[in-house]
XYZ file of C-alpha atoms in Angstrom:
305
model
C -11.829 22.368 12.873
C -9.423 23.091 15.680
C -6.065 21.400 16.162
C -5.744 19.109 19.163
C -2.765 19.369 21.476
C -2.455 15.655 22.119
C -4.008 12.340 21.212
C -7.394 11.908 22.865
C -8.143 9.106 25.255
C -10.602 7.420 22.895
C -8.094 6.745 20.084
C -5.625 5.376 22.628
C -8.222 2.932 23.906
C -9.073 1.856 20.363
C -5.451 1.309 19.404
C -4.760 -0.597 22.598
C -7.714 -2.894 21.889
C -6.356 -3.647 18.418
C -2.898 -4.427 19.738
C -4.400 -6.832 22.298
C -5.921 -8.894 19.464
C -3.035 -10.008 17.234
C -5.178 -12.570 15.404
C -7.609 -9.863 14.357
C -4.696 -7.619 13.439
C -3.271 -10.319 11.168
C -6.669 -10.670 9.489
C -6.864 -6.930 8.854
C -3.353 -6.797 7.419
C -4.203 -9.790 5.198
C -7.331 -8.020 3.927
C -5.128 -5.056 3.066
C -2.840 -7.334 1.065
C -5.820 -8.717 -0.870
C -6.959 -5.168 -1.655
C -3.447 -4.172 -2.765
C -3.099 -7.284 -4.943
C -5.842 -5.898 -7.182
C -4.133 -2.529 -7.605
C -1.967 -3.333 -10.633
C -4.729 -5.077 -12.644
C -7.144 -2.272 -11.738
C -4.541 0.299 -12.793
C -4.114 -1.500 -16.115
C -7.874 -1.274 -16.590
C -7.843 2.408 -15.660
C -5.115 3.147 -18.184
C -7.447 1.898 -20.933
C -9.435 5.115 -20.560
C -7.279 7.582 -18.621
C -3.795 9.007 -18.954
C -1.337 8.181 -16.142
C -1.443 11.623 -14.538
C -5.244 11.808 -14.765
C -5.649 8.352 -13.257
C -3.371 9.035 -10.296
C -4.706 12.518 -9.542
C -8.383 11.615 -9.880
C -7.993 8.475 -7.759
C -6.378 10.542 -5.007
C -9.117 13.175 -5.136
C -11.895 10.571 -5.008
C -10.221 8.754 -2.114
C -9.749 12.083 -0.287
C -13.452 12.877 -0.706
C -14.359 9.519 0.862
C -11.878 10.081 3.676
C -13.017 13.669 4.237
C -16.659 12.616 4.542
C -15.698 9.941 7.082
C -13.579 12.373 9.112
C -16.301 15.034 9.160
C -18.998 12.480 9.999
C -17.344 11.704 13.344
C -16.385 15.336 13.966
C -12.673 14.746 14.462
C -10.386 17.705 15.211
C -7.218 18.186 13.212
C -4.286 16.001 14.308
C -1.746 17.517 16.657
C 0.838 19.643 14.885
C 3.699 17.260 15.642
C 1.905 14.483 13.715
C 1.801 16.417 10.431
C 5.407 15.668 9.334
C 4.685 11.941 9.645
C 1.425 12.339 7.732
C 3.356 14.194 5.029
C 5.673 11.180 4.648
C 2.638 8.904 4.323
C 1.131 11.251 1.752
C 4.331 11.520 -0.283
C 4.993 7.782 -0.259
C 1.604 6.073 -0.308
C -0.841 8.648 -1.695
C 1.340 10.235 -4.387
C 4.695 8.522 -4.959
C 3.832 4.840 -5.222
C 0.642 5.270 -7.309
C 2.304 7.680 -9.751
C 5.537 5.734 -10.200
C 3.839 2.369 -10.641
C 1.235 3.826 -13.013
C 4.004 5.277 -15.177
C 5.761 1.902 -15.092
C 2.615 0.001 -16.091
C 2.434 1.956 -19.326
C 5.265 -0.211 -20.655
C 5.510 -3.031 -18.113
C 3.257 -6.025 -17.520
C 1.672 -6.546 -14.128
C 3.894 -9.622 -13.662
C 7.018 -7.532 -14.108
C 5.678 -4.791 -11.836
C 5.069 -7.418 -9.151
C 8.847 -7.382 -8.554
C 8.225 -4.234 -6.529
C 5.690 -5.911 -4.302
C 7.934 -8.924 -3.851
C 10.714 -6.757 -2.457
C 8.455 -4.400 -0.493
C 8.123 -6.515 2.688
C 11.891 -6.712 3.158
C 12.340 -3.018 2.383
C 9.575 -2.092 4.813
C 11.185 -4.182 7.547
C 14.511 -2.422 6.908
C 12.872 1.008 7.072
C 11.115 -0.061 10.267
C 14.390 -1.104 11.884
C 15.894 2.284 11.036
C 12.866 4.435 11.877
C 11.179 2.879 14.884
C 14.038 0.800 16.265
C 12.446 -2.635 15.765
C 14.899 -5.520 15.988
C 13.427 -8.739 14.546
C 15.175 -12.029 15.310
C 17.701 -13.768 13.065
C 15.073 -16.392 12.205
C 12.725 -13.624 11.104
C 15.331 -12.082 8.807
C 16.338 -15.457 7.342
C 12.737 -16.302 6.476
C 12.093 -12.784 5.155
C 15.148 -12.889 2.883
C 14.231 -16.362 1.657
C 10.680 -15.277 0.872
C 11.808 -12.124 -0.885
C 14.341 -14.115 -2.932
C 11.677 -16.645 -3.954
C 9.239 -13.941 -5.033
C 11.936 -11.955 -6.837
C 13.179 -15.026 -8.732
C 9.653 -15.934 -9.738
C 8.605 -12.476 -10.918
C 11.865 -11.853 -12.798
C 11.516 -15.254 -14.486
C 7.953 -14.340 -15.455
C 9.167 -11.168 -17.156
C 12.013 -12.898 -18.969
C 14.728 -11.490 -16.723
C 15.047 -8.274 -18.703
C 15.381 -4.899 -17.014
C 13.581 -2.029 -18.710
C 13.232 1.701 -18.214
C 10.115 0.960 -16.173
C 12.335 -0.619 -13.505
C 13.596 2.837 -12.533
C 10.019 3.805 -11.697
C 9.406 0.503 -9.918
C 12.471 0.617 -7.671
C 11.802 4.262 -6.800
C 8.219 3.296 -5.954
C 9.563 0.531 -3.723
C 11.560 3.003 -1.622
C 8.900 5.676 -1.215
C 6.179 3.144 -0.410
C 8.293 1.424 2.249
C 8.876 4.806 3.887
C 5.147 5.588 3.775
C 4.197 2.207 5.191
C 6.680 2.507 8.025
C 5.617 6.006 9.021
C 1.949 5.083 8.697
C 2.428 2.025 10.869
C 4.129 4.170 13.510
C 1.310 6.724 13.476
C -1.303 3.949 13.638
C -0.046 3.213 17.151
C -1.070 6.739 18.133
C -4.295 7.247 16.164
C -6.655 4.787 14.431
C -5.323 3.579 11.077
C -8.221 4.977 9.061
C -7.422 8.434 10.379
C -3.782 8.097 9.303
C -4.603 7.494 5.647
C -7.629 9.807 5.831
C -5.619 12.834 6.931
C -2.810 11.976 4.478
C -5.321 11.986 1.612
C -6.893 15.255 2.737
C -3.430 16.787 3.096
C -2.827 16.143 -0.615
C -6.026 17.830 -1.862
C -4.432 21.273 -2.516
C -2.072 19.495 -4.929
C -4.221 16.716 -6.378
C -7.270 18.850 -7.265
C -5.423 21.275 -9.623
C -3.305 18.440 -11.041
C -6.457 16.434 -11.756
C -8.084 19.397 -13.511
C -4.975 20.061 -15.598
C -4.390 16.403 -16.459
C -8.002 15.812 -17.494
C -7.764 18.824 -19.794
C -4.513 17.603 -21.392
C -4.902 13.814 -21.526
C -7.648 12.079 -23.536
C -10.368 10.349 -21.509
C -12.364 7.347 -22.709
C -14.991 6.125 -20.265
C -15.459 2.369 -20.501
C -16.598 -0.287 -18.042
C -12.972 -1.298 -17.480
C -11.569 2.192 -17.069
C -14.287 3.359 -14.682
C -14.164 0.154 -12.619
C -10.381 0.347 -12.426
C -10.492 3.984 -11.332
C -13.118 3.339 -8.667
C -11.217 0.371 -7.253
C -7.833 2.093 -6.995
C -9.548 5.085 -5.384
C -11.874 3.409 -2.879
C -10.312 -0.034 -2.498
C -6.563 0.442 -2.839
C -6.161 4.066 -1.812
C -8.509 4.176 1.180
C -10.185 0.985 2.448
C -7.148 -1.226 1.839
C -4.858 1.181 3.653
C -7.322 1.522 6.539
C -7.199 -2.196 7.387
C -3.490 -2.386 6.522
C -2.452 0.309 8.992
C -4.755 -1.140 11.660
C -3.125 -4.506 11.128
C 0.374 -3.053 11.366
C -0.533 -1.314 14.612
C -1.795 -4.602 16.056
C 0.974 -7.055 15.084
C 3.927 -4.773 14.345
C 5.357 -3.374 11.119
C 7.905 -6.149 10.342
C 5.468 -9.047 10.761
C 2.671 -7.298 8.891
C 5.029 -6.453 6.038
C 5.858 -10.127 5.520
C 2.228 -10.903 4.701
C 2.863 -8.952 1.512
C 5.094 -11.778 0.295
C 1.860 -13.331 -0.956
C 0.812 -10.189 -2.824
C 2.734 -10.742 -6.104
C 1.228 -14.208 -6.462
C -2.258 -12.899 -5.781
C -1.627 -10.157 -8.341
C -0.636 -12.764 -10.913
C -3.841 -14.698 -10.235
C -5.909 -11.557 -10.752
C -3.876 -10.828 -13.885
C -4.908 -14.191 -15.333
C -8.560 -13.711 -14.422
C -8.890 -10.028 -15.314
C -6.196 -9.351 -17.933
C -5.775 -12.730 -19.615
C -2.100 -13.143 -18.693
C -0.661 -16.658 -18.328
C 1.110 -18.307 -15.387
C 3.847 -20.935 -15.577
C 4.050 -24.173 -13.563
C 6.441 -22.365 -11.194
C 3.515 -20.481 -9.619
C 2.271 -23.173 -7.172
C 5.848 -24.024 -6.132
C 6.610 -20.393 -5.386
C 3.287 -20.008 -3.587
C 4.141 -22.933 -1.289
C 7.602 -21.503 -0.528
C 6.133 -18.088 0.242
C 3.492 -19.499 2.570
C 6.204 -21.351 4.514
C 8.214 -18.133 4.846
C 5.150 -16.220 6.019
C 4.423 -18.880 8.641
C 8.005 -18.668 9.940
C 8.019 -14.861 10.137
C 4.695 -14.821 11.972
C 6.032 -17.238 14.595
C 9.500 -15.712 14.949
C 9.994 -13.415 17.914
C 10.852 -9.814 17.073
């Protein structure tokens, strides 16, 4: 495939259409949040049969295969050379960094505790966006965002007993790299369709993920069960590719800061899935926190950036 010198007219038309339909963009970003909310429970399932390095590497390879087939099917040329640094940031943050760090954390942390990361991610993403792309949300937006992040953080910390563990180092590092990846991916999704952003980022990682997957599978024990296989397939196809496709499209349509605030609902969704899929228990604080978060989301969506 040959490299293109500039973005083609077709992608520009597609991106413009998305940005002209903010309601549809919000729906796509929300679908991405639903997909991401299943990531931690699916990872916990995957860890029942795979080691952490095997799980992360194999999920990335499988997602890259899906993305590569889609890219070849439409005969796309390689992105312009000046887009590759941004794609590398997406790859480092979203494809490699966040999955690996959170998977390592989930070896000793519950999904409820790990949800602290997701609770803080919208605010961190908005901060990265302000620094990287020069967005300047209103004071109302920031007040609602901080209130929502505080509510989610208080709830998730209370759920985990308020104790900080070694896993928190992984979780907070994952928070930073993922926010950077989201921000750069959202910026690129204004130039090329969102599915191409994550698709090329996944393909970019193949020279690293293929040998790591082979080495990890040889070193770590593998036990194929219904849970482990289902968890692997979901984090590969759902979280790593399809979820990011609609997420980046949504960010391109409604803006990075507003899209990021939809993730305030993600920790609560994760806790619901944890009850249904992992047998964890929620406290009576859950519906109260859910109501507070929904109010904050409504405010951020209405606030002018």
